[in-house]
Amino acid sequence: MMDRKMLLGKIMCLDQNQSLVELEDSRNKCASIVEMVEASLKMKESCNSGNNNNLKTLSKANYKPYGIDFPKATPTGRFTNGQTVVDILGQLLGFDEFIPPFANTTGYDILKGVNYASGSAGILPQSGKYLGDCISLNKQRLYNNSSARKFALVGLGQLGYTPSVISLYGINGINKVNLKVQLFNQNLISLVDKLNAKFSDAKFIYVNTSQIQSSDNLSSLGITNFKRNCCPTTTINLCIPSSATCNNRTSYFFWDKVHPSEAVNKFTANRSYTSLHASDSYPIDVKQLAQLQL
């Protein structure tokens, strides 16, 4: 039987908006952020489902065109045009409803699983502070104190190709950033091995986002625009409110200058859940993780 209740202690150590300095600094700190979480608790800025809506911050996505492809075309605070990876994984795991943001959840519903992700937050306390308030990783850890035994540690994608990085560092910065991503992911795989050896009553896996989101894989699905973002953006790389978007949203990798489109999220979630190649996840995929009896 699939164990949903204690699966997604899902951590994504970094996100596309983090600086090279933070990437380098946090590469050796990944082990310190592994926390025991229950139900479907997760921490990632790109998977924010509305925790920033009531914060004093510029990092918000509760306005159109965000959510244009979400049910009822509602901008919920998700940093994409539709569903996030966690939304889709939740459905694959059998959840009947979207995992709600912690900020809007009370009572018994919290026990079913909540989303602690906060836009612009990262590993380091100062992450995203120039944009205003956010729920830092330390605060997310304080909010969460429980005992999940199954974790998917999700590696970084090729951040060097994001429009925001190219705008900041130019084409010459692509390889520099991606090299740091590669080093980080290698350390993350090593961390998975160490954690599995140390905690015999738990299971950790690594999801190879870089492999899953390769252009060869996505091109076969009609995702062909990897260089431009679908919506016009502000100086902080988010969509301009009420702006017109690209005509074919399903063909774009990037929604704004930082975050992937729903089309990419769907592909990533499905390949994370059921690996097509052995290199997609290690040592098993999310579906196999959910089915483990611990």
PDB file of C-alpha atoms in Angstrom:
ATOM      1  CA  MET A   1       0.000   0.000   0.000  1.00  0.00           C
ATOM      2  CA  MET A   2       1.262   3.475  -0.831  1.00  0.00           C
ATOM      3  CA  ASP A   3       2.300   5.559   2.164  1.00  0.00           C
ATOM      4  CA  ARG A   4       1.280   9.133   1.408  1.00  0.00           C
ATOM      5  CA  LYS A   5       1.148  10.494   4.922  1.00  0.00           C
ATOM      6  CA  MET A   6       4.862  10.414   5.549  1.00  0.00           C
ATOM      7  CA  LEU A   7       6.358  10.874   2.128  1.00  0.00           C
ATOM      8  CA  LEU A   8       7.128  14.344   0.963  1.00  0.00           C
ATOM      9  CA  GLY A   9       9.684  15.491   3.404  1.00  0.00           C
ATOM     10  CA  LYS A  10      10.814  17.027   0.174  1.00  0.00           C
ATOM     11  CA  ILE A  11      13.614  19.530   0.297  1.00  0.00           C
ATOM     12  CA  MET A  12      15.071  21.431  -2.588  1.00  0.00           C
ATOM     13  CA  CYS A  13      18.263  22.861  -1.228  1.00  0.00           C
ATOM     14  CA  LEU A  14      18.416  25.849  -3.555  1.00  0.00           C
ATOM     15  CA  ASP A  15      16.367  27.672  -6.115  1.00  0.00           C
ATOM     16  CA  GLN A  16      16.923  29.541  -9.352  1.00  0.00           C
ATOM     17  CA  ASN A  17      17.035  32.966  -7.705  1.00  0.00           C
ATOM     18  CA  GLN A  18      19.957  32.255  -5.396  1.00  0.00           C
ATOM     19  CA  SER A  19      23.276  33.973  -5.926  1.00  0.00           C
ATOM     20  CA  LEU A  20      26.566  32.368  -6.864  1.00  0.00           C
ATOM     21  CA  VAL A  21      27.896  33.257  -3.419  1.00  0.00           C
ATOM     22  CA  GLU A  22      25.015  31.491  -1.714  1.00  0.00           C
ATOM     23  CA  LEU A  23      25.294  28.523  -4.042  1.00  0.00           C
ATOM     24  CA  GLU A  24      28.950  28.125  -3.142  1.00  0.00           C
ATOM     25  CA  ASP A  25      28.357  28.648   0.585  1.00  0.00           C
ATOM     26  CA  SER A  26      25.368  26.345   0.863  1.00  0.00           C
ATOM     27  CA  ARG A  27      26.941  23.555  -1.183  1.00  0.00           C
ATOM     28  CA  ASN A  28      28.638  22.345   1.995  1.00  0.00           C
ATOM     29  CA  LYS A  29      25.667  23.021   4.255  1.00  0.00           C
ATOM     30  CA  CYS A  30      23.113  20.792   2.640  1.00  0.00           C
ATOM     31  CA  ALA A  31      23.357  18.193   5.379  1.00  0.00           C
ATOM     32  CA  SER A  32      22.278  20.733   7.978  1.00  0.00           C
ATOM     33  CA  ILE A  33      18.864  21.305   6.410  1.00  0.00           C
ATOM     34  CA  VAL A  34      17.568  17.738   6.463  1.00  0.00           C
ATOM     35  CA  GLU A  35      14.547  17.882   8.765  1.00  0.00           C
ATOM     36  CA  MET A  36      11.971  15.311   9.763  1.00  0.00           C
ATOM     37  CA  VAL A  37       8.615  16.344   8.370  1.00  0.00           C
ATOM     38  CA  GLU A  38       5.204  14.713   8.367  1.00  0.00           C
ATOM     39  CA  ALA A  39       2.457  14.379   5.806  1.00  0.00           C
ATOM     40  CA  SER A  40       3.340  16.381   2.725  1.00  0.00           C
ATOM     41  CA  LEU A  41       5.372  19.206   4.222  1.00  0.00           C
ATOM     42  CA  LYS A  42       7.750  20.828   1.772  1.00  0.00           C
ATOM     43  CA  MET A  43      10.106  23.740   1.501  1.00  0.00           C
ATOM     44  CA  LYS A  44      10.857  25.355  -1.798  1.00  0.00           C
ATOM     45  CA  GLU A  45      10.330  28.802  -3.174  1.00  0.00           C
ATOM     46  CA  SER A  46       9.183  27.632  -6.598  1.00  0.00           C
ATOM     47  CA  CYS A  47       6.535  25.465  -4.950  1.00  0.00           C
ATOM     48  CA  ASN A  48       5.086  28.307  -2.900  1.00  0.00           C
ATOM     49  CA  SER A  49       1.304  28.003  -2.982  1.00  0.00           C
ATOM     50  CA  GLY A  50       0.420  31.277  -1.288  1.00  0.00           C
ATOM     51  CA  ASN A  51       2.454  31.739   1.887  1.00  0.00           C
ATOM     52  CA  ASN A  52       3.772  35.108   0.682  1.00  0.00           C
ATOM     53  CA  ASN A  53       0.386  36.597  -0.163  1.00  0.00           C
ATOM     54  CA  ASN A  54       0.011  38.429   3.150  1.00  0.00           C
ATOM     55  CA  LEU A  55       3.674  39.240   3.722  1.00  0.00           C
ATOM     56  CA  LYS A  56       5.261  42.629   3.126  1.00  0.00           C
ATOM     57  CA  THR A  57       7.362  41.560   0.177  1.00  0.00           C
ATOM     58  CA  LEU A  58       7.817  42.177  -3.511  1.00  0.00           C
ATOM     59  CA  SER A  59       8.111  38.438  -4.055  1.00  0.00           C
ATOM     60  CA  LYS A  60       4.460  37.641  -4.702  1.00  0.00           C
ATOM     61  CA  ALA A  61       2.568  35.813  -7.411  1.00  0.00           C
ATOM     62  CA  ASN A  62      -1.032  36.441  -6.355  1.00  0.00           C
ATOM     63  CA  TYR A  63      -1.854  38.469  -9.446  1.00  0.00           C
ATOM     64  CA  LYS A  64      -2.436  37.739 -13.118  1.00  0.00           C
ATOM     65  CA  PRO A  65      -0.956  36.459 -15.371  1.00  0.00           C
ATOM     66  CA  TYR A  66       0.209  34.022 -12.647  1.00  0.00           C
ATOM     67  CA  GLY A  67      -2.319  31.214 -12.386  1.00  0.00           C
ATOM     68  CA  ILE A  68      -3.724  31.762 -15.866  1.00  0.00           C
ATOM     69  CA  ASP A  69      -3.766  27.967 -16.418  1.00  0.00           C
ATOM     70  CA  PHE A  70      -4.631  27.048 -12.828  1.00  0.00           C
ATOM     71  CA  PRO A  71      -8.209  25.843 -12.164  1.00  0.00           C
ATOM     72  CA  LYS A  72     -10.607  28.788 -12.619  1.00  0.00           C
ATOM     73  CA  ALA A  73      -7.616  30.814 -13.890  1.00  0.00           C
ATOM     74  CA  THR A  74      -6.941  31.890 -10.312  1.00  0.00           C
ATOM     75  CA  PRO A  75      -3.651  33.519  -9.218  1.00  0.00           C
ATOM     76  CA  THR A  76      -3.103  31.736  -5.898  1.00  0.00           C
ATOM     77  CA  GLY A  77       0.458  32.780  -5.160  1.00  0.00           C
ATOM     78  CA  ARG A  78       2.095  30.006  -7.160  1.00  0.00           C
ATOM     79  CA  PHE A  79       5.079  31.248  -9.165  1.00  0.00           C
ATOM     80  CA  THR A  80       3.961  29.719 -12.454  1.00  0.00           C
ATOM     81  CA  ASN A  81       1.088  29.776 -14.915  1.00  0.00           C
ATOM     82  CA  GLY A  82      -0.565  26.691 -13.436  1.00  0.00           C
ATOM     83  CA  GLN A  83       0.373  23.871 -11.103  1.00  0.00           C
ATOM     84  CA  THR A  84       3.692  23.336  -9.338  1.00  0.00           C
ATOM     85  CA  VAL A  85       5.672  20.107  -9.183  1.00  0.00           C
ATOM     86  CA  VAL A  86       4.341  19.452  -5.681  1.00  0.00           C
ATOM     87  CA  ASP A  87       0.735  19.979  -6.815  1.00  0.00           C
ATOM     88  CA  ILE A  88       1.176  17.311  -9.468  1.00  0.00           C
ATOM     89  CA  LEU A  89       3.112  14.913  -7.241  1.00  0.00           C
ATOM     90  CA  GLY A  90       0.342  15.215  -4.676  1.00  0.00           C
ATOM     91  CA  GLN A  91      -2.173  14.061  -7.266  1.00  0.00           C
ATOM     92  CA  LEU A  92       0.053  11.162  -8.316  1.00  0.00           C
ATOM     93  CA  LEU A  93       0.304  10.137  -4.676  1.00  0.00           C
ATOM     94  CA  GLY A  94      -3.463  10.104  -4.365  1.00  0.00           C
ATOM     95  CA  PHE A  95      -4.258  13.359  -2.599  1.00  0.00           C
ATOM     96  CA  ASP A  96      -7.754  14.565  -3.463  1.00  0.00           C
ATOM     97  CA  GLU A  97      -6.990  18.264  -3.047  1.00  0.00           C
ATOM     98  CA  PHE A  98      -4.058  20.609  -3.564  1.00  0.00           C
ATOM     99  CA  ILE A  99      -1.745  20.846  -0.576  1.00  0.00           C
ATOM    100  CA  PRO A 100      -2.691  24.186   1.045  1.00  0.00           C
ATOM    101  CA  PRO A 101      -0.280  26.916   2.173  1.00  0.00           C
ATOM    102  CA  PHE A 102       0.492  26.917   5.892  1.00  0.00           C
ATOM    103  CA  ALA A 103      -0.580  30.564   6.128  1.00  0.00           C
ATOM    104  CA  ASN A 104      -4.180  29.661   5.248  1.00  0.00           C
ATOM    105  CA  THR A 105      -4.487  26.354   7.105  1.00  0.00           C
ATOM    106  CA  THR A 106      -5.801  25.716  10.609  1.00  0.00           C
ATOM    107  CA  GLY A 107      -7.018  22.918  12.844  1.00  0.00           C
ATOM    108  CA  TYR A 108      -7.215  19.330  11.662  1.00  0.00           C
ATOM    109  CA  ASP A 109      -6.358  20.269   8.076  1.00  0.00           C
ATOM    110  CA  ILE A 110      -2.758  20.941   9.131  1.00  0.00           C
ATOM    111  CA  LEU A 111      -2.372  17.245   9.952  1.00  0.00           C
ATOM    112  CA  LYS A 112      -3.252  16.331   6.367  1.00  0.00           C
ATOM    113  CA  GLY A 113      -0.204  18.152   5.035  1.00  0.00           C
ATOM    114  CA  VAL A 114       0.718  21.766   4.438  1.00  0.00           C
ATOM    115  CA  ASN A 115       3.082  23.752   2.246  1.00  0.00           C
ATOM    116  CA  TYR A 116       5.636  25.902   4.073  1.00  0.00           C
ATOM    117  CA  ALA A 117       7.385  27.206   0.944  1.00  0.00           C
ATOM    118  CA  SER A 118       7.988  30.951   0.862  1.00  0.00           C
ATOM    119  CA  GLY A 119       8.955  32.941  -2.200  1.00  0.00           C
ATOM    120  CA  SER A 120      12.554  34.294  -2.197  1.00  0.00           C
ATOM    121  CA  ALA A 121      13.521  32.175   0.839  1.00  0.00           C
ATOM    122  CA  GLY A 122      16.640  30.034   0.744  1.00  0.00           C
ATOM    123  CA  ILE A 123      19.091  28.209   2.958  1.00  0.00           C
ATOM    124  CA  LEU A 124      20.767  31.314   4.307  1.00  0.00           C
ATOM    125  CA  PRO A 125      18.751  33.684   6.554  1.00  0.00           C
ATOM    126  CA  GLN A 126      19.552  36.695   4.350  1.00  0.00           C
ATOM    127  CA  SER A 127      18.171  35.047   1.199  1.00  0.00           C
ATOM    128  CA  GLY A 128      15.584  37.226  -0.497  1.00  0.00           C
ATOM    129  CA  LYS A 129      15.574  39.915   2.195  1.00  0.00           C
ATOM    130  CA  TYR A 130      16.102  42.631  -0.400  1.00  0.00           C
ATOM    131  CA  LEU A 131      12.616  41.797  -1.696  1.00  0.00           C
ATOM    132  CA  GLY A 132      10.976  42.139   1.726  1.00  0.00           C
ATOM    133  CA  ASP A 133       9.569  39.586   4.135  1.00  0.00           C
ATOM    134  CA  CYS A 134       9.779  35.852   3.560  1.00  0.00           C
ATOM    135  CA  ILE A 135       9.607  32.742   5.689  1.00  0.00           C
ATOM    136  CA  SER A 136      13.276  31.818   5.974  1.00  0.00           C
ATOM    137  CA  LEU A 137      14.378  28.199   5.994  1.00  0.00           C
ATOM    138  CA  ASN A 138      15.124  28.448   9.710  1.00  0.00           C
ATOM    139  CA  LYS A 139      11.555  29.586  10.373  1.00  0.00           C
ATOM    140  CA  GLN A 140      10.204  26.870   8.111  1.00  0.00           C
ATOM    141  CA  ARG A 141      12.144  24.363  10.198  1.00  0.00           C
ATOM    142  CA  LEU A 142      10.668  25.792  13.397  1.00  0.00           C
ATOM    143  CA  TYR A 143       7.172  25.459  11.967  1.00  0.00           C
ATOM    144  CA  ASN A 144       7.845  21.816  11.281  1.00  0.00           C
ATOM    145  CA  ASN A 145       8.609  19.335  14.056  1.00  0.00           C
ATOM    146  CA  SER A 146       7.588  15.801  13.257  1.00  0.00           C
ATOM    147  CA  SER A 147       8.840  12.425  12.154  1.00  0.00           C
ATOM    148  CA  ALA A 148       8.580  11.529   8.498  1.00  0.00           C
ATOM    149  CA  ARG A 149      10.836   8.719   7.319  1.00  0.00           C
ATOM    150  CA  LYS A 150      10.811   9.191   3.556  1.00  0.00           C
ATOM    151  CA  PHE A 151      12.558  12.051   1.810  1.00  0.00           C
ATOM    152  CA  ALA A 152      13.117  13.115  -1.778  1.00  0.00           C
ATOM    153  CA  LEU A 153      16.127  15.397  -2.050  1.00  0.00           C
ATOM    154  CA  VAL A 154      15.695  17.202  -5.321  1.00  0.00           C
ATOM    155  CA  GLY A 155      18.781  18.326  -7.175  1.00  0.00           C
ATOM    156  CA  LEU A 156      19.216  21.608  -8.952  1.00  0.00           C
ATOM    157  CA  GLY A 157      18.435  22.082 -12.607  1.00  0.00           C
ATOM    158  CA  GLN A 158      20.849  23.768 -14.998  1.00  0.00           C
ATOM    159  CA  LEU A 159      20.451  27.208 -13.438  1.00  0.00           C
ATOM    160  CA  GLY A 160      22.987  28.729 -15.797  1.00  0.00           C
ATOM    161  CA  TYR A 161      20.372  28.716 -18.536  1.00  0.00           C
ATOM    162  CA  THR A 162      17.723  30.682 -16.640  1.00  0.00           C
ATOM    163  CA  PRO A 163      16.926  34.060 -18.242  1.00  0.00           C
ATOM    164  CA  SER A 164      17.684  35.793 -14.935  1.00  0.00           C
ATOM    165  CA  VAL A 165      21.205  34.334 -14.752  1.00  0.00           C
ATOM    166  CA  ILE A 166      21.929  35.100 -18.396  1.00  0.00           C
ATOM    167  CA  SER A 167      20.704  38.681 -17.918  1.00  0.00           C
ATOM    168  CA  LEU A 168      22.977  39.067 -14.904  1.00  0.00           C
ATOM    169  CA  TYR A 169      26.133  37.238 -15.997  1.00  0.00           C
ATOM    170  CA  GLY A 170      25.774  36.973 -19.763  1.00  0.00           C
ATOM    171  CA  ILE A 171      26.474  33.913 -21.872  1.00  0.00           C
ATOM    172  CA  ASN A 172      29.908  33.561 -20.290  1.00  0.00           C
ATOM    173  CA  GLY A 173      28.249  32.888 -16.944  1.00  0.00           C
ATOM    174  CA  ILE A 174      26.328  29.813 -18.097  1.00  0.00           C
ATOM    175  CA  ASN A 175      29.139  27.308 -17.633  1.00  0.00           C
ATOM    176  CA  LYS A 176      30.319  28.954 -14.420  1.00  0.00           C
ATOM    177  CA  VAL A 177      26.916  28.598 -12.792  1.00  0.00           C
ATOM    178  CA  ASN A 178      26.251  25.122 -14.146  1.00  0.00           C
ATOM    179  CA  LEU A 179      29.612  23.886 -12.870  1.00  0.00           C
ATOM    180  CA  LYS A 180      28.644  24.941  -9.358  1.00  0.00           C
ATOM    181  CA  VAL A 181      25.280  23.258  -9.843  1.00  0.00           C
ATOM    182  CA  GLN A 182      27.048  20.052 -10.872  1.00  0.00           C
ATOM    183  CA  LEU A 183      29.284  20.136  -7.800  1.00  0.00           C
ATOM    184  CA  PHE A 184      26.302  20.778  -5.563  1.00  0.00           C
ATOM    185  CA  ASN A 185      24.336  17.890  -7.027  1.00  0.00           C
ATOM    186  CA  GLN A 186      27.291  15.532  -6.661  1.00  0.00           C
ATOM    187  CA  ASN A 187      27.476  16.415  -2.981  1.00  0.00           C
ATOM    188  CA  LEU A 188      23.738  15.888  -2.679  1.00  0.00           C
ATOM    189  CA  ILE A 189      24.059  12.341  -4.037  1.00  0.00           C
ATOM    190  CA  SER A 190      26.820  11.677  -1.514  1.00  0.00           C
ATOM    191  CA  LEU A 191      24.561  13.061   1.192  1.00  0.00           C
ATOM    192  CA  VAL A 192      21.808  10.616   0.211  1.00  0.00           C
ATOM    193  CA  ASP A 193      24.239   7.715   0.649  1.00  0.00           C
ATOM    194  CA  LYS A 194      25.392   9.014   4.040  1.00  0.00           C
ATOM    195  CA  LEU A 195      21.863   9.562   5.308  1.00  0.00           C
ATOM    196  CA  ASN A 196      20.685   6.137   4.183  1.00  0.00           C
ATOM    197  CA  ALA A 197      23.668   4.560   5.946  1.00  0.00           C
ATOM    198  CA  LYS A 198      23.100   6.561   9.126  1.00  0.00           C
ATOM    199  CA  PHE A 199      19.323   6.256   9.429  1.00  0.00           C
ATOM    200  CA  SER A 200      18.314   2.645   8.859  1.00  0.00           C
ATOM    201  CA  ASP A 201      14.680   3.385   9.732  1.00  0.00           C
ATOM    202  CA  ALA A 202      14.361   6.083   7.045  1.00  0.00           C
ATOM    203  CA  LYS A 203      14.854   6.315   3.287  1.00  0.00           C
ATOM    204  CA  PHE A 204      16.327   9.163   1.262  1.00  0.00           C
ATOM    205  CA  ILE A 205      16.392   9.465  -2.516  1.00  0.00           C
ATOM    206  CA  TYR A 206      17.887  11.926  -4.971  1.00  0.00           C
ATOM    207  CA  VAL A 207      15.880  13.310  -7.888  1.00  0.00           C
ATOM    208  CA  ASN A 208      18.081  14.295 -10.834  1.00  0.00           C
ATOM    209  CA  THR A 209      16.371  17.476 -11.997  1.00  0.00           C
ATOM    210  CA  SER A 210      19.180  18.360 -14.407  1.00  0.00           C
ATOM    211  CA  GLN A 211      18.765  15.053 -16.210  1.00  0.00           C
ATOM    212  CA  ILE A 212      14.966  15.122 -16.220  1.00  0.00           C
ATOM    213  CA  GLN A 213      14.771  18.699 -17.499  1.00  0.00           C
ATOM    214  CA  SER A 214      17.316  18.300 -20.282  1.00  0.00           C
ATOM    215  CA  SER A 215      16.365  19.912 -23.572  1.00  0.00           C
ATOM    216  CA  ASP A 216      16.381  16.540 -25.350  1.00  0.00           C
ATOM    217  CA  ASN A 217      13.722  15.187 -23.007  1.00  0.00           C
ATOM    218  CA  LEU A 218      11.516  18.267 -23.128  1.00  0.00           C
ATOM    219  CA  SER A 219      11.764  18.935 -26.868  1.00  0.00           C
ATOM    220  CA  SER A 220       9.983  15.676 -27.599  1.00  0.00           C
ATOM    221  CA  LEU A 221       6.966  17.070 -25.728  1.00  0.00           C
ATOM    222  CA  GLY A 222       6.848  20.284 -27.715  1.00  0.00           C
ATOM    223  CA  ILE A 223       8.713  22.414 -25.179  1.00  0.00           C
ATOM    224  CA  THR A 224      11.066  24.153 -27.571  1.00  0.00           C
ATOM    225  CA  ASN A 225      11.681  27.664 -26.228  1.00  0.00           C
ATOM    226  CA  PHE A 226      14.441  27.422 -23.629  1.00  0.00           C
ATOM    227  CA  LYS A 227      15.890  30.935 -23.794  1.00  0.00           C
ATOM    228  CA  ARG A 228      12.966  33.304 -23.331  1.00  0.00           C
ATOM    229  CA  ASN A 229      10.387  33.701 -20.605  1.00  0.00           C
ATOM    230  CA  CYS A 230       6.692  33.564 -21.467  1.00  0.00           C
ATOM    231  CA  CYS A 231       5.600  36.682 -19.568  1.00  0.00           C
ATOM    232  CA  PRO A 232       7.291  40.108 -19.640  1.00  0.00           C
ATOM    233  CA  THR A 233       9.037  40.743 -16.345  1.00  0.00           C
ATOM    234  CA  THR A 234       9.825  43.417 -13.790  1.00  0.00           C
ATOM    235  CA  THR A 235      13.287  44.315 -12.526  1.00  0.00           C
ATOM    236  CA  ILE A 236      13.010  41.488  -9.969  1.00  0.00           C
ATOM    237  CA  ASN A 237      12.331  38.894 -12.693  1.00  0.00           C
ATOM    238  CA  LEU A 238       8.624  38.359 -11.918  1.00  0.00           C
ATOM    239  CA  CYS A 239       5.725  38.839 -14.334  1.00  0.00           C
ATOM    240  CA  ILE A 240       4.466  42.372 -14.871  1.00  0.00           C
ATOM    241  CA  PRO A 241       0.946  42.537 -13.383  1.00  0.00           C
ATOM    242  CA  SER A 242      -1.855  41.986 -15.925  1.00  0.00           C
ATOM    243  CA  SER A 243       0.651  41.663 -18.772  1.00  0.00           C
ATOM    244  CA  ALA A 244       0.005  39.690 -21.955  1.00  0.00           C
ATOM    245  CA  THR A 245       1.820  36.371 -22.169  1.00  0.00           C
ATOM    246  CA  CYS A 246       3.304  34.350 -25.002  1.00  0.00           C
ATOM    247  CA  ASN A 247       0.823  32.732 -27.370  1.00  0.00           C
ATOM    248  CA  ASN A 248       1.823  29.112 -26.792  1.00  0.00           C
ATOM    249  CA  ARG A 249       2.510  28.719 -23.098  1.00  0.00           C
ATOM    250  CA  THR A 250       3.035  24.970 -23.341  1.00  0.00           C
ATOM    251  CA  SER A 251       6.096  25.443 -25.555  1.00  0.00           C
ATOM    252  CA  TYR A 252       8.025  27.600 -23.059  1.00  0.00           C
ATOM    253  CA  PHE A 253      10.384  26.280 -20.421  1.00  0.00           C
ATOM    254  CA  PHE A 254      10.372  29.467 -18.370  1.00  0.00           C
ATOM    255  CA  TRP A 255       7.237  31.234 -17.209  1.00  0.00           C
ATOM    256  CA  ASP A 256       8.999  34.306 -15.813  1.00  0.00           C
ATOM    257  CA  LYS A 257      12.770  34.837 -15.691  1.00  0.00           C
ATOM    258  CA  VAL A 258      13.190  32.440 -12.788  1.00  0.00           C
ATOM    259  CA  HIS A 259      10.434  29.841 -12.598  1.00  0.00           C
ATOM    260  CA  PRO A 260       9.474  26.989 -14.924  1.00  0.00           C
ATOM    261  CA  SER A 261       6.139  26.761 -16.692  1.00  0.00           C
ATOM    262  CA  GLU A 262       3.386  24.317 -15.787  1.00  0.00           C
ATOM    263  CA  ALA A 263       4.356  22.193 -18.792  1.00  0.00           C
ATOM    264  CA  VAL A 264       7.842  21.706 -17.350  1.00  0.00           C
ATOM    265  CA  ASN A 265       6.437  21.117 -13.866  1.00  0.00           C
ATOM    266  CA  LYS A 266       4.158  18.355 -15.158  1.00  0.00           C
ATOM    267  CA  PHE A 267       6.996  16.608 -16.949  1.00  0.00           C
ATOM    268  CA  THR A 268       9.329  16.944 -13.959  1.00  0.00           C
ATOM    269  CA  ALA A 269       6.734  15.615 -11.527  1.00  0.00           C
ATOM    270  CA  ASN A 270       5.856  12.617 -13.676  1.00  0.00           C
ATOM    271  CA  ARG A 271       9.483  11.641 -14.285  1.00  0.00           C
ATOM    272  CA  SER A 272      10.271  12.132 -10.582  1.00  0.00           C
ATOM    273  CA  TYR A 273       7.364   9.890  -9.664  1.00  0.00           C
ATOM    274  CA  THR A 274       8.147   7.169 -12.206  1.00  0.00           C
ATOM    275  CA  SER A 275      11.677   7.196 -13.598  1.00  0.00           C
ATOM    276  CA  LEU A 276      12.110   6.487 -17.281  1.00  0.00           C
ATOM    277  CA  HIS A 277      15.878   6.109 -16.971  1.00  0.00           C
ATOM    278  CA  ALA A 278      17.962   4.877 -14.070  1.00  0.00           C
ATOM    279  CA  SER A 279      19.677   8.270 -13.924  1.00  0.00           C
ATOM    280  CA  ASP A 280      16.385  10.107 -13.266  1.00  0.00           C
ATOM    281  CA  SER A 281      16.500   9.268  -9.564  1.00  0.00           C
ATOM    282  CA  TYR A 282      18.719   7.447  -7.093  1.00  0.00           C
ATOM    283  CA  PRO A 283      18.502   4.820  -5.743  1.00  0.00           C
ATOM    284  CA  ILE A 284      14.728   4.565  -6.424  1.00  0.00           C
ATOM    285  CA  ASP A 285      11.995   6.894  -7.675  1.00  0.00           C
ATOM    286  CA  VAL A 286       9.233   8.660  -5.734  1.00  0.00           C
ATOM    287  CA  LYS A 287       6.637   5.973  -6.467  1.00  0.00           C
ATOM    288  CA  GLN A 288       8.906   3.242  -5.139  1.00  0.00           C
ATOM    289  CA  LEU A 289       9.707   5.421  -2.133  1.00  0.00           C
ATOM    290  CA  ALA A 290       6.004   5.811  -1.369  1.00  0.00           C
ATOM    291  CA  GLN A 291       5.470   2.060  -1.573  1.00  0.00           C
ATOM    292  CA  LEU A 292       8.285   1.191   0.828  1.00  0.00           C
ATOM    293  CA  GLN A 293       7.258  -0.268   4.170  1.00  0.00           C
ATOM    294  CA  LEU A 294       9.424   1.242   6.906  1.00  0.00           C
TER     295      LEU A 294
END
